[in-house]
């Protein structure tokens, strides 16, 4: 992508409305724009990161056996009347009427809708277990939307829903998502700790929130510090192994970890003082087991091996991609801007032409840009006629992992400078060596 033809509206000044660093940097880097309170457009740079986050989420959902579909944002109130949540959900639900005066709503979550899909076609235990997910916008009319897309009113959610014949089966389904979440957050460059949490309006008695420790987090959390170094399940984890997944769950729940709503002071005090971590955190995921809470009132049942009908045991599993993007920034930035983990960086490299219009600089940049692009890399080429200082500041701000800098002096001796955004380390190398290093 040539920067001269791209749309990346950088802000020079710090926006006044931004209270936390991720919000400030997302606005300054031209990633998002607020359209009305708590409702955002994702501008091209932001959209690239969001898509990469979603690709990792999707990959891990698929690995764990979940199946993607797409459900609408607008839902009929009738479904929610069946489950009893239409009235219970309260003011957070945006209620709308269509032209025939039929009550509709902008979905804050999809338990009812997916239960309706399930009951319309699944009739036998032989079709279980089943886990269906989508990545879709949601709307919650939050009292206090804030911190940009961290807590917005319209936001994206990956929501998965599992269906099992028995409670034991549902526990295995829960463990699959538990392990998939550990892997997902790890691939996003984050350390998320599962903590016992309040189930709120989703319901049920069992739930875990996945929390990233951050001073700017909205949740108050308490946990054993060893979680920070626990091993993440590997890529070859067997998601069909009941014992294997139970062992992962048992290990990751063997020490104290709870959000403030579930906090048990006495149990926490039993943790040796030096091992206690009392901190703030960002909730990036939340998984629930709620048994037959929706299947019973909505009549979602299957025929079991005993020939009798059974209400299915369900769970639901949420991740907030539009919250994850600022969470990643909270965890990875410096005074100059964002430092993207390679897995979600909007571009792999940025080629900086320090003197656009200078034939040798232009030729060198074009050569590198073409070679890396051909190799399938996402490359941003700063071909604008801005001052070199402005270009460096922009490249640091948007956090692309590698900067390849072509200035007249280096280019004259067939060289470029390569800067690692994270460490700041600079290295001079031949043009060919730079290409060879980054096509790999
Ligand atoms: C689980 C999937 C649910 O809604 N139903 C379907 C369950 N869970 S949840 O905890 O309420 O939300 C899941 C995740 O969505 C993100 N999230 C938000 N992100 C940005 N702005 C918001 N206002 C917002 N509300 C929820 C969080 O990451 C949460 O863990």
mmCIF file of C-alpha atoms in Angstrom, residues 44-437:
data_model
loop_
_atom_site.group_PDB
_atom_site.id
_atom_site.type_symbol
_atom_site.label_atom_id
_atom_site.label_comp_id
_atom_site.label_asym_id
_atom_site.label_seq_id
_atom_site.Cartn_x
_atom_site.Cartn_y
_atom_site.Cartn_z
ATOM 1 C CA UNK A 44 -8.623 1.424 7.157
ATOM 2 C CA UNK A 45 -5.647 1.026 9.513
ATOM 3 C CA UNK A 46 -7.880 -0.027 12.400
ATOM 4 C CA UNK A 47 -9.863 -2.352 10.157
ATOM 5 C CA UNK A 48 -6.674 -4.159 9.162
ATOM 6 C CA UNK A 49 -5.800 -4.867 12.794
ATOM 7 C CA UNK A 50 -9.354 -5.884 13.643
ATOM 8 C CA UNK A 51 -9.395 -8.308 10.702
ATOM 9 C CA UNK A 52 -6.131 -9.870 11.868
ATOM 10 C CA UNK A 53 -7.470 -10.266 15.403
ATOM 11 C CA UNK A 54 -10.609 -11.894 14.016
ATOM 12 C CA UNK A 55 -8.579 -14.242 11.814
ATOM 13 C CA UNK A 56 -6.745 -15.578 14.868
ATOM 14 C CA UNK A 57 -9.968 -15.914 16.853
ATOM 15 C CA UNK A 58 -11.580 -17.762 13.935
ATOM 16 C CA UNK A 59 -8.600 -20.062 13.477
ATOM 17 C CA UNK A 60 -8.683 -21.132 17.124
ATOM 18 C CA UNK A 61 -12.464 -21.536 17.184
ATOM 19 C CA UNK A 62 -12.228 -23.793 14.151
ATOM 20 C CA UNK A 63 -9.351 -25.760 15.683
ATOM 21 C CA UNK A 64 -11.530 -26.406 18.751
ATOM 22 C CA UNK A 65 -14.320 -27.746 16.532
ATOM 23 C CA UNK A 66 -16.670 -24.748 16.544
ATOM 24 C CA UNK A 67 -18.512 -24.042 13.284
ATOM 25 C CA UNK A 68 -18.964 -20.556 11.878
ATOM 26 C CA UNK A 69 -22.287 -19.146 10.724
ATOM 27 C CA UNK A 70 -23.702 -15.640 10.608
ATOM 28 C CA UNK A 71 -26.746 -14.418 12.476
ATOM 29 C CA UNK A 72 -28.330 -10.992 11.993
ATOM 30 C CA UNK A 73 -27.907 -7.978 14.273
ATOM 31 C CA UNK A 74 -31.642 -7.254 14.348
ATOM 32 C CA UNK A 75 -33.791 -9.721 16.216
ATOM 33 C CA UNK A 76 -37.472 -10.155 16.806
ATOM 34 C CA UNK A 77 -38.662 -9.443 20.371
ATOM 35 C CA UNK A 78 -40.744 -12.635 20.267
ATOM 36 C CA UNK A 79 -37.744 -14.890 20.751
ATOM 37 C CA UNK A 80 -36.707 -12.960 23.815
ATOM 38 C CA UNK A 81 -40.229 -13.121 25.194
ATOM 39 C CA UNK A 82 -39.971 -16.913 24.961
ATOM 40 C CA UNK A 83 -36.837 -17.030 27.099
ATOM 41 C CA UNK A 84 -38.165 -14.395 29.489
ATOM 42 C CA UNK A 85 -35.239 -12.062 28.895
ATOM 43 C CA UNK A 86 -37.085 -9.402 26.889
ATOM 44 C CA UNK A 87 -38.223 -7.584 30.015
ATOM 45 C CA UNK A 88 -35.353 -8.717 32.218
ATOM 46 C CA UNK A 89 -32.629 -7.264 29.986
ATOM 47 C CA UNK A 90 -33.641 -3.708 30.831
ATOM 48 C CA UNK A 91 -32.368 -0.460 29.406
ATOM 49 C CA UNK A 92 -29.184 -1.860 27.914
ATOM 50 C CA UNK A 93 -31.265 -3.340 25.114
ATOM 51 C CA UNK A 94 -31.949 -1.087 22.155
ATOM 52 C CA UNK A 95 -35.587 -1.668 21.253
ATOM 53 C CA UNK A 96 -36.888 -0.740 17.819
ATOM 54 C CA UNK A 97 -40.231 -1.010 16.004
ATOM 55 C CA UNK A 98 -40.491 -1.856 12.324
ATOM 56 C CA UNK A 99 -43.058 -0.234 9.979
ATOM 57 C CA UNK A 100 -45.662 -2.828 10.935
ATOM 58 C CA UNK A 101 -45.151 -1.794 14.537
ATOM 59 C CA UNK A 102 -43.549 -5.127 15.385
ATOM 60 C CA UNK A 103 -41.110 -4.961 18.301
ATOM 61 C CA UNK A 104 -37.526 -5.669 17.265
ATOM 62 C CA UNK A 105 -34.199 -5.223 18.996
ATOM 63 C CA UNK A 106 -30.547 -4.795 18.105
ATOM 64 C CA UNK A 107 -29.025 -7.968 19.545
ATOM 65 C CA UNK A 108 -26.891 -7.555 22.680
ATOM 66 C CA UNK A 109 -26.139 -11.319 22.485
ATOM 67 C CA UNK A 110 -27.586 -14.326 20.620
ATOM 68 C CA UNK A 111 -28.513 -17.145 23.027
ATOM 69 C CA UNK A 112 -32.184 -17.029 21.980
ATOM 70 C CA UNK A 113 -31.554 -16.840 18.252
ATOM 71 C CA UNK A 114 -29.069 -19.691 18.156
ATOM 72 C CA UNK A 115 -31.396 -21.812 20.320
ATOM 73 C CA UNK A 116 -34.121 -21.164 17.741
ATOM 74 C CA UNK A 117 -31.804 -22.283 14.915
ATOM 75 C CA UNK A 118 -30.898 -25.368 16.899
ATOM 76 C CA UNK A 119 -34.449 -26.437 17.775
ATOM 77 C CA UNK A 120 -35.630 -26.020 14.196
ATOM 78 C CA UNK A 121 -33.343 -28.729 12.870
ATOM 79 C CA UNK A 122 -31.506 -30.775 15.475
ATOM 80 C CA UNK A 123 -33.580 -33.625 16.828
ATOM 81 C CA UNK A 124 -31.184 -36.379 17.828
ATOM 82 C CA UNK A 125 -28.299 -36.771 20.258
ATOM 83 C CA UNK A 126 -26.364 -38.182 17.292
ATOM 84 C CA UNK A 127 -25.945 -34.623 15.984
ATOM 85 C CA UNK A 128 -24.263 -33.570 19.231
ATOM 86 C CA UNK A 129 -22.008 -32.086 20.403
ATOM 87 C CA UNK A 130 -22.465 -28.939 18.353
ATOM 88 C CA UNK A 131 -20.853 -25.540 18.726
ATOM 89 C CA UNK A 132 -21.932 -22.680 16.469
ATOM 90 C CA UNK A 133 -20.282 -19.263 16.434
ATOM 91 C CA UNK A 134 -20.241 -16.000 14.590
ATOM 92 C CA UNK A 135 -18.336 -12.734 14.706
ATOM 93 C CA UNK A 136 -20.950 -10.019 14.621
ATOM 94 C CA UNK A 137 -21.783 -6.539 15.853
ATOM 95 C CA UNK A 138 -23.753 -6.201 19.069
ATOM 96 C CA UNK A 139 -25.412 -3.247 20.729
ATOM 97 C CA UNK A 140 -25.623 -2.559 24.440
ATOM 98 C CA UNK A 141 -26.801 0.824 25.570
ATOM 99 C CA UNK A 142 -24.112 1.026 28.250
ATOM 100 C CA UNK A 143 -24.629 3.715 30.905
ATOM 101 C CA UNK A 144 -20.967 4.667 30.677
ATOM 102 C CA UNK A 145 -19.461 3.957 27.293
ATOM 103 C CA UNK A 146 -15.829 5.045 27.553
ATOM 104 C CA UNK A 147 -12.219 4.579 26.563
ATOM 105 C CA UNK A 148 -13.031 4.429 22.863
ATOM 106 C CA UNK A 149 -13.818 0.938 21.626
ATOM 107 C CA UNK A 150 -12.826 -0.556 24.992
ATOM 108 C CA UNK A 151 -16.371 -0.054 26.277
ATOM 109 C CA UNK A 152 -18.578 1.048 23.417
ATOM 110 C CA UNK A 153 -22.290 0.756 22.756
ATOM 111 C CA UNK A 154 -21.934 -0.882 19.364
ATOM 112 C CA UNK A 155 -19.109 -3.436 19.513
ATOM 113 C CA UNK A 156 -18.023 -6.636 17.887
ATOM 114 C CA UNK A 157 -18.262 -9.995 19.584
ATOM 115 C CA UNK A 158 -17.197 -13.485 18.702
ATOM 116 C CA UNK A 159 -19.980 -15.466 20.305
ATOM 117 C CA UNK A 160 -20.060 -19.250 20.302
ATOM 118 C CA UNK A 161 -22.842 -21.478 21.618
ATOM 119 C CA UNK A 162 -22.486 -25.138 22.549
ATOM 120 C CA UNK A 163 -25.149 -27.841 22.700
ATOM 121 C CA UNK A 164 -24.743 -31.170 24.494
ATOM 122 C CA UNK A 165 -26.922 -34.018 25.648
ATOM 123 C CA UNK A 166 -25.531 -34.113 29.172
ATOM 124 C CA UNK A 167 -23.886 -31.920 31.747
ATOM 125 C CA UNK A 168 -20.658 -33.930 31.380
ATOM 126 C CA UNK A 169 -20.687 -33.346 27.627
ATOM 127 C CA UNK A 170 -21.277 -29.630 28.206
ATOM 128 C CA UNK A 171 -18.302 -29.518 30.569
ATOM 129 C CA UNK A 172 -16.095 -30.922 27.828
ATOM 130 C CA UNK A 173 -17.464 -28.284 25.430
ATOM 131 C CA UNK A 174 -16.690 -25.627 28.047
ATOM 132 C CA UNK A 175 -13.152 -26.941 28.416
ATOM 133 C CA UNK A 176 -12.652 -26.812 24.647
ATOM 134 C CA UNK A 177 -13.439 -23.112 24.609
ATOM 135 C CA UNK A 178 -11.378 -22.596 27.756
ATOM 136 C CA UNK A 179 -8.287 -24.034 26.047
ATOM 137 C CA UNK A 180 -9.069 -22.270 22.746
ATOM 138 C CA UNK A 181 -9.236 -18.939 24.595
ATOM 139 C CA UNK A 182 -5.866 -19.485 26.252
ATOM 140 C CA UNK A 183 -4.380 -20.125 22.816
ATOM 141 C CA UNK A 184 -6.181 -17.222 21.156
ATOM 142 C CA UNK A 185 -5.018 -14.580 23.625
ATOM 143 C CA UNK A 186 -1.491 -15.972 23.584
ATOM 144 C CA UNK A 187 -1.349 -15.667 19.796
ATOM 145 C CA UNK A 188 -2.503 -12.070 20.149
ATOM 146 C CA UNK A 189 0.551 -11.413 22.305
ATOM 147 C CA UNK A 190 -1.448 -11.210 25.522
ATOM 148 C CA UNK A 191 -1.406 -13.002 28.841
ATOM 149 C CA UNK A 192 -5.036 -13.542 29.823
ATOM 150 C CA UNK A 193 -5.881 -15.170 33.146
ATOM 151 C CA UNK A 194 -9.186 -17.027 33.563
ATOM 152 C CA UNK A 195 -11.017 -15.897 36.689
ATOM 153 C CA UNK A 196 -14.240 -16.938 38.373
ATOM 154 C CA UNK A 197 -16.793 -14.298 37.522
ATOM 155 C CA UNK A 198 -20.367 -13.181 38.008
ATOM 156 C CA UNK A 199 -22.691 -14.529 35.275
ATOM 157 C CA UNK A 200 -24.913 -11.417 35.149
ATOM 158 C CA UNK A 201 -27.723 -11.309 32.562
ATOM 159 C CA UNK A 202 -26.432 -14.371 30.646
ATOM 160 C CA UNK A 203 -27.165 -16.590 33.637
ATOM 161 C CA UNK A 204 -26.018 -19.952 34.972
ATOM 162 C CA UNK A 205 -23.711 -20.676 37.867
ATOM 163 C CA UNK A 206 -20.384 -21.310 36.157
ATOM 164 C CA UNK A 207 -18.397 -18.730 34.270
ATOM 165 C CA UNK A 208 -14.842 -17.537 33.746
ATOM 166 C CA UNK A 209 -13.745 -14.152 32.604
ATOM 167 C CA UNK A 210 -10.431 -13.924 30.758
ATOM 168 C CA UNK A 211 -8.602 -10.945 32.193
ATOM 169 C CA UNK A 212 -5.555 -9.049 30.992
ATOM 170 C CA UNK A 213 -3.745 -7.266 33.782
ATOM 171 C CA UNK A 214 -3.558 -3.544 33.039
ATOM 172 C CA UNK A 215 -3.574 -0.462 35.247
ATOM 173 C CA UNK A 216 -6.247 1.121 33.084
ATOM 174 C CA UNK A 217 -8.534 -1.922 33.324
ATOM 175 C CA UNK A 218 -12.069 -1.447 34.592
ATOM 176 C CA UNK A 219 -12.203 -4.655 36.650
ATOM 177 C CA UNK A 220 -10.660 -5.162 40.045
ATOM 178 C CA UNK A 221 -9.132 -8.647 40.171
ATOM 179 C CA UNK A 222 -7.321 -10.923 42.591
ATOM 180 C CA UNK A 223 -5.146 -13.873 41.666
ATOM 181 C CA UNK A 224 -2.086 -15.987 42.356
ATOM 182 C CA UNK A 225 0.929 -14.498 40.608
ATOM 183 C CA UNK A 226 2.058 -17.855 39.173
ATOM 184 C CA UNK A 227 -0.634 -17.588 36.486
ATOM 185 C CA UNK A 228 1.541 -15.041 34.735
ATOM 186 C CA UNK A 229 4.000 -17.826 33.807
ATOM 187 C CA UNK A 230 1.690 -20.813 33.233
ATOM 188 C CA UNK A 231 2.152 -22.815 30.010
ATOM 189 C CA UNK A 232 -0.285 -22.289 27.150
ATOM 190 C CA UNK A 233 -1.802 -25.412 25.499
ATOM 191 C CA UNK A 234 0.145 -26.247 22.334
ATOM 192 C CA UNK A 235 -1.049 -26.257 18.732
ATOM 193 C CA UNK A 236 -1.387 -30.047 18.839
ATOM 194 C CA UNK A 237 -3.758 -30.078 21.781
ATOM 195 C CA UNK A 238 -6.305 -32.860 21.229
ATOM 196 C CA UNK A 239 -9.643 -31.139 21.655
ATOM 197 C CA UNK A 240 -11.441 -34.482 21.598
ATOM 198 C CA UNK A 241 -9.553 -35.743 24.621
ATOM 199 C CA UNK A 242 -11.865 -35.337 27.619
ATOM 200 C CA UNK A 243 -9.068 -36.071 30.120
ATOM 201 C CA UNK A 244 -6.523 -33.911 28.327
ATOM 202 C CA UNK A 245 -8.755 -30.855 28.319
ATOM 203 C CA UNK A 246 -9.915 -31.484 31.869
ATOM 204 C CA UNK A 247 -6.254 -31.473 32.929
ATOM 205 C CA UNK A 248 -5.732 -28.085 31.259
ATOM 206 C CA UNK A 249 -8.835 -26.695 32.958
ATOM 207 C CA UNK A 250 -7.833 -28.147 36.335
ATOM 208 C CA UNK A 251 -4.361 -26.698 36.128
ATOM 209 C CA UNK A 252 -5.551 -23.251 35.113
ATOM 210 C CA UNK A 253 -8.124 -23.212 37.909
ATOM 211 C CA UNK A 254 -5.898 -24.770 40.576
ATOM 212 C CA UNK A 255 -4.868 -21.432 42.071
ATOM 213 C CA UNK A 256 -6.891 -18.496 43.303
ATOM 214 C CA UNK A 257 -8.241 -16.125 40.634
ATOM 215 C CA UNK A 258 -11.439 -14.102 40.913
ATOM 216 C CA UNK A 259 -12.971 -10.803 39.865
ATOM 217 C CA UNK A 260 -14.210 -8.459 42.588
ATOM 218 C CA UNK A 261 -17.819 -9.740 42.333
ATOM 219 C CA UNK A 262 -16.680 -13.284 43.168
ATOM 220 C CA UNK A 263 -13.819 -12.326 45.450
ATOM 221 C CA UNK A 264 -13.433 -14.387 48.625
ATOM 222 C CA UNK A 265 -11.178 -12.466 50.968
ATOM 223 C CA UNK A 266 -10.508 -15.457 53.218
ATOM 224 C CA UNK A 267 -9.519 -17.737 50.327
ATOM 225 C CA UNK A 268 -7.282 -15.012 48.888
ATOM 226 C CA UNK A 269 -5.624 -14.483 52.272
ATOM 227 C CA UNK A 270 -4.763 -18.180 52.310
ATOM 228 C CA UNK A 271 -2.451 -17.515 49.338
ATOM 229 C CA UNK A 272 1.084 -16.746 50.641
ATOM 230 C CA UNK A 273 1.393 -12.957 50.805
ATOM 231 C CA UNK A 274 4.253 -12.744 48.309
ATOM 232 C CA UNK A 275 2.206 -14.677 45.732
ATOM 233 C CA UNK A 276 -0.893 -12.483 45.901
ATOM 234 C CA UNK A 277 -1.622 -10.274 42.946
ATOM 235 C CA UNK A 278 -4.292 -7.660 43.458
ATOM 236 C CA UNK A 279 -4.582 -5.619 40.313
ATOM 237 C CA UNK A 280 -6.774 -4.058 37.683
ATOM 238 C CA UNK A 281 -7.673 -5.899 34.535
ATOM 239 C CA UNK A 282 -9.443 -5.791 31.191
ATOM 240 C CA UNK A 283 -12.066 -8.457 30.510
ATOM 241 C CA UNK A 284 -11.418 -9.660 26.967
ATOM 242 C CA UNK A 285 -13.459 -12.847 27.064
ATOM 243 C CA UNK A 286 -16.163 -14.510 29.129
ATOM 244 C CA UNK A 287 -17.389 -18.092 28.957
ATOM 245 C CA UNK A 288 -20.543 -19.502 30.540
ATOM 246 C CA UNK A 289 -22.202 -22.815 31.302
ATOM 247 C CA UNK A 290 -25.897 -22.349 31.969
ATOM 248 C CA UNK A 291 -27.377 -25.825 31.468
ATOM 249 C CA UNK A 292 -30.982 -25.731 30.310
ATOM 250 C CA UNK A 293 -31.715 -22.051 31.054
ATOM 251 C CA UNK A 294 -32.656 -21.366 27.410
ATOM 252 C CA UNK A 295 -33.354 -24.856 26.081
ATOM 253 C CA UNK A 296 -36.202 -25.498 28.558
ATOM 254 C CA UNK A 297 -38.348 -22.396 28.012
ATOM 255 C CA UNK A 298 -37.619 -22.480 24.272
ATOM 256 C CA UNK A 299 -38.189 -26.219 23.849
ATOM 257 C CA UNK A 300 -34.771 -27.152 22.486
ATOM 258 C CA UNK A 301 -34.594 -30.883 23.022
ATOM 259 C CA UNK A 302 -33.189 -33.966 21.358
ATOM 260 C CA UNK A 303 -33.955 -37.630 21.485
ATOM 261 C CA UNK A 304 -31.369 -39.420 23.637
ATOM 262 C CA UNK A 305 -30.003 -42.964 23.275
ATOM 263 C CA UNK A 306 -32.718 -43.979 25.767
ATOM 264 C CA UNK A 307 -35.406 -42.950 23.254
ATOM 265 C CA UNK A 308 -36.564 -40.131 25.554
ATOM 266 C CA UNK A 309 -36.468 -36.389 24.880
ATOM 267 C CA UNK A 310 -33.880 -34.306 26.746
ATOM 268 C CA UNK A 311 -33.430 -30.564 26.983
ATOM 269 C CA UNK A 312 -29.943 -29.778 25.756
ATOM 270 C CA UNK A 313 -27.225 -28.421 28.021
ATOM 271 C CA UNK A 314 -25.817 -25.195 26.708
ATOM 272 C CA UNK A 315 -22.940 -22.799 27.172
ATOM 273 C CA UNK A 316 -21.952 -19.561 25.495
ATOM 274 C CA UNK A 317 -18.519 -18.117 24.921
ATOM 275 C CA UNK A 318 -17.726 -14.493 24.115
ATOM 276 C CA UNK A 319 -14.637 -12.595 23.009
ATOM 277 C CA UNK A 320 -14.624 -8.849 22.276
ATOM 278 C CA UNK A 321 -12.436 -8.143 19.205
ATOM 279 C CA UNK A 322 -13.132 -4.401 19.260
ATOM 280 C CA UNK A 323 -12.034 -4.368 22.915
ATOM 281 C CA UNK A 324 -9.014 -6.559 22.208
ATOM 282 C CA UNK A 325 -7.466 -4.038 19.834
ATOM 283 C CA UNK A 326 -7.167 -1.325 22.533
ATOM 284 C CA UNK A 327 -6.236 -4.003 25.100
ATOM 285 C CA UNK A 328 -3.276 -5.022 22.931
ATOM 286 C CA UNK A 329 -2.220 -1.377 22.715
ATOM 287 C CA UNK A 330 -2.497 -0.947 26.505
ATOM 288 C CA UNK A 331 -0.122 -3.909 26.818
ATOM 289 C CA UNK A 332 2.271 -2.847 24.067
ATOM 290 C CA UNK A 333 3.222 0.777 23.417
ATOM 291 C CA UNK A 334 5.875 3.348 24.293
ATOM 292 C CA UNK A 335 6.096 7.136 24.316
ATOM 293 C CA UNK A 336 6.269 7.247 20.522
ATOM 294 C CA UNK A 337 3.243 5.115 19.795
ATOM 295 C CA UNK A 338 1.904 1.617 19.308
ATOM 296 C CA UNK A 339 4.120 -1.486 19.145
ATOM 297 C CA UNK A 340 2.080 -4.186 17.409
ATOM 298 C CA UNK A 341 2.820 -7.860 18.009
ATOM 299 C CA UNK A 342 3.668 -9.234 14.540
ATOM 300 C CA UNK A 343 0.545 -11.446 14.560
ATOM 301 C CA UNK A 344 -1.848 -8.477 14.397
ATOM 302 C CA UNK A 345 0.252 -5.693 12.901
ATOM 303 C CA UNK A 346 -1.630 -3.780 10.183
ATOM 304 C CA UNK A 347 1.451 -4.092 7.971
ATOM 305 C CA UNK A 348 4.487 -6.356 8.267
ATOM 306 C CA UNK A 349 6.929 -3.656 7.152
ATOM 307 C CA UNK A 350 6.965 0.006 6.346
ATOM 308 C CA UNK A 351 9.353 1.211 3.647
ATOM 309 C CA UNK A 352 10.323 4.810 4.346
ATOM 310 C CA UNK A 353 11.551 6.911 1.446
ATOM 311 C CA UNK A 354 13.505 9.704 3.126
ATOM 312 C CA UNK A 355 13.750 11.731 -0.049
ATOM 313 C CA UNK A 356 10.850 11.113 -2.397
ATOM 314 C CA UNK A 357 11.727 12.452 -5.839
ATOM 315 C CA UNK A 358 15.369 11.444 -5.529
ATOM 316 C CA UNK A 359 15.782 8.872 -8.283
ATOM 317 C CA UNK A 360 18.037 6.488 -6.347
ATOM 318 C CA UNK A 361 15.796 6.587 -3.262
ATOM 319 C CA UNK A 362 12.648 6.108 -5.340
ATOM 320 C CA UNK A 363 14.146 3.184 -7.281
ATOM 321 C CA UNK A 364 15.380 1.462 -4.134
ATOM 322 C CA UNK A 365 12.037 1.809 -2.363
ATOM 323 C CA UNK A 366 10.107 0.597 -5.409
ATOM 324 C CA UNK A 367 12.385 -2.426 -5.674
ATOM 325 C CA UNK A 368 11.936 -3.388 -2.006
ATOM 326 C CA UNK A 369 8.214 -2.633 -2.043
ATOM 327 C CA UNK A 370 7.676 -4.802 -5.131
ATOM 328 C CA UNK A 371 9.785 -7.695 -3.832
ATOM 329 C CA UNK A 372 8.099 -7.861 -0.414
ATOM 330 C CA UNK A 373 4.630 -7.407 -1.860
ATOM 331 C CA UNK A 374 5.292 -10.201 -4.349
ATOM 332 C CA UNK A 375 6.344 -12.426 -1.464
ATOM 333 C CA UNK A 376 2.884 -11.921 0.050
ATOM 334 C CA UNK A 377 3.890 -9.425 2.736
ATOM 335 C CA UNK A 378 1.666 -6.541 3.793
ATOM 336 C CA UNK A 379 3.882 -3.567 3.089
ATOM 337 C CA UNK A 380 3.205 0.098 3.631
ATOM 338 C CA UNK A 381 5.335 2.324 1.417
ATOM 339 C CA UNK A 382 5.711 5.889 2.667
ATOM 340 C CA UNK A 383 6.163 7.546 -0.704
ATOM 341 C CA UNK A 384 4.813 10.931 0.448
ATOM 342 C CA UNK A 385 6.863 14.103 0.266
ATOM 343 C CA UNK A 386 6.671 14.725 4.023
ATOM 344 C CA UNK A 387 9.857 15.531 5.920
ATOM 345 C CA UNK A 388 11.900 12.539 7.073
ATOM 346 C CA UNK A 389 11.188 13.442 10.718
ATOM 347 C CA UNK A 390 7.445 13.346 10.126
ATOM 348 C CA UNK A 391 7.745 9.977 8.407
ATOM 349 C CA UNK A 392 9.717 8.500 11.300
ATOM 350 C CA UNK A 393 7.173 9.807 13.786
ATOM 351 C CA UNK A 394 4.299 8.351 11.769
ATOM 352 C CA UNK A 395 6.000 4.967 11.418
ATOM 353 C CA UNK A 396 6.637 4.832 15.174
ATOM 354 C CA UNK A 397 3.088 5.963 15.956
ATOM 355 C CA UNK A 398 1.369 3.300 13.852
ATOM 356 C CA UNK A 399 3.640 0.624 15.307
ATOM 357 C CA UNK A 400 4.547 -1.465 12.253
ATOM 358 C CA UNK A 401 7.154 -3.994 13.507
ATOM 359 C CA UNK A 402 9.899 -3.307 10.955
ATOM 360 C CA UNK A 403 10.916 -0.050 9.277
ATOM 361 C CA UNK A 404 13.081 -0.190 6.154
ATOM 362 C CA UNK A 405 14.585 3.253 5.698
ATOM 363 C CA UNK A 406 16.062 4.439 2.411
ATOM 364 C CA UNK A 407 18.006 7.707 2.596
ATOM 365 C CA UNK A 408 20.245 9.221 -0.112
ATOM 366 C CA UNK A 409 23.534 8.507 1.645
ATOM 367 C CA UNK A 410 22.922 4.815 2.372
ATOM 368 C CA UNK A 411 21.295 4.195 -0.994
ATOM 369 C CA UNK A 412 24.356 5.650 -2.760
ATOM 370 C CA UNK A 413 26.348 2.759 -1.324
ATOM 371 C CA UNK A 414 23.615 0.211 -2.100
ATOM 372 C CA UNK A 415 22.350 0.062 1.467
ATOM 373 C CA UNK A 416 19.281 0.711 3.602
ATOM 374 C CA UNK A 417 18.713 0.984 7.322
ATOM 375 C CA UNK A 418 16.429 -1.450 9.101
ATOM 376 C CA UNK A 419 14.825 -0.451 12.394
ATOM 377 C CA UNK A 420 13.063 -2.758 14.790
ATOM 378 C CA UNK A 421 10.103 -0.811 16.198
ATOM 379 C CA UNK A 422 10.070 -2.679 19.498
ATOM 380 C CA UNK A 423 13.741 -2.555 20.474
ATOM 381 C CA UNK A 424 14.660 0.520 18.468
ATOM 382 C CA UNK A 425 17.721 -1.396 17.195
ATOM 383 C CA UNK A 426 18.994 -0.145 13.825
ATOM 384 C CA UNK A 427 21.049 -2.098 11.362
ATOM 385 C CA UNK A 428 22.532 -1.075 8.042
ATOM 386 C CA UNK A 429 22.533 -3.731 5.347
ATOM 387 C CA UNK A 430 22.593 -4.108 1.591
ATOM 388 C CA UNK A 431 19.317 -3.718 -0.255
ATOM 389 C CA UNK A 432 19.497 -7.350 -1.253
ATOM 390 C CA UNK A 433 20.069 -8.494 2.325
ATOM 391 C CA UNK A 434 17.060 -6.466 3.490
ATOM 392 C CA UNK A 435 14.849 -8.044 0.845
ATOM 393 C CA UNK A 436 16.101 -11.527 1.613
ATOM 394 C CA UNK A 437 15.497 -11.090 5.315
#
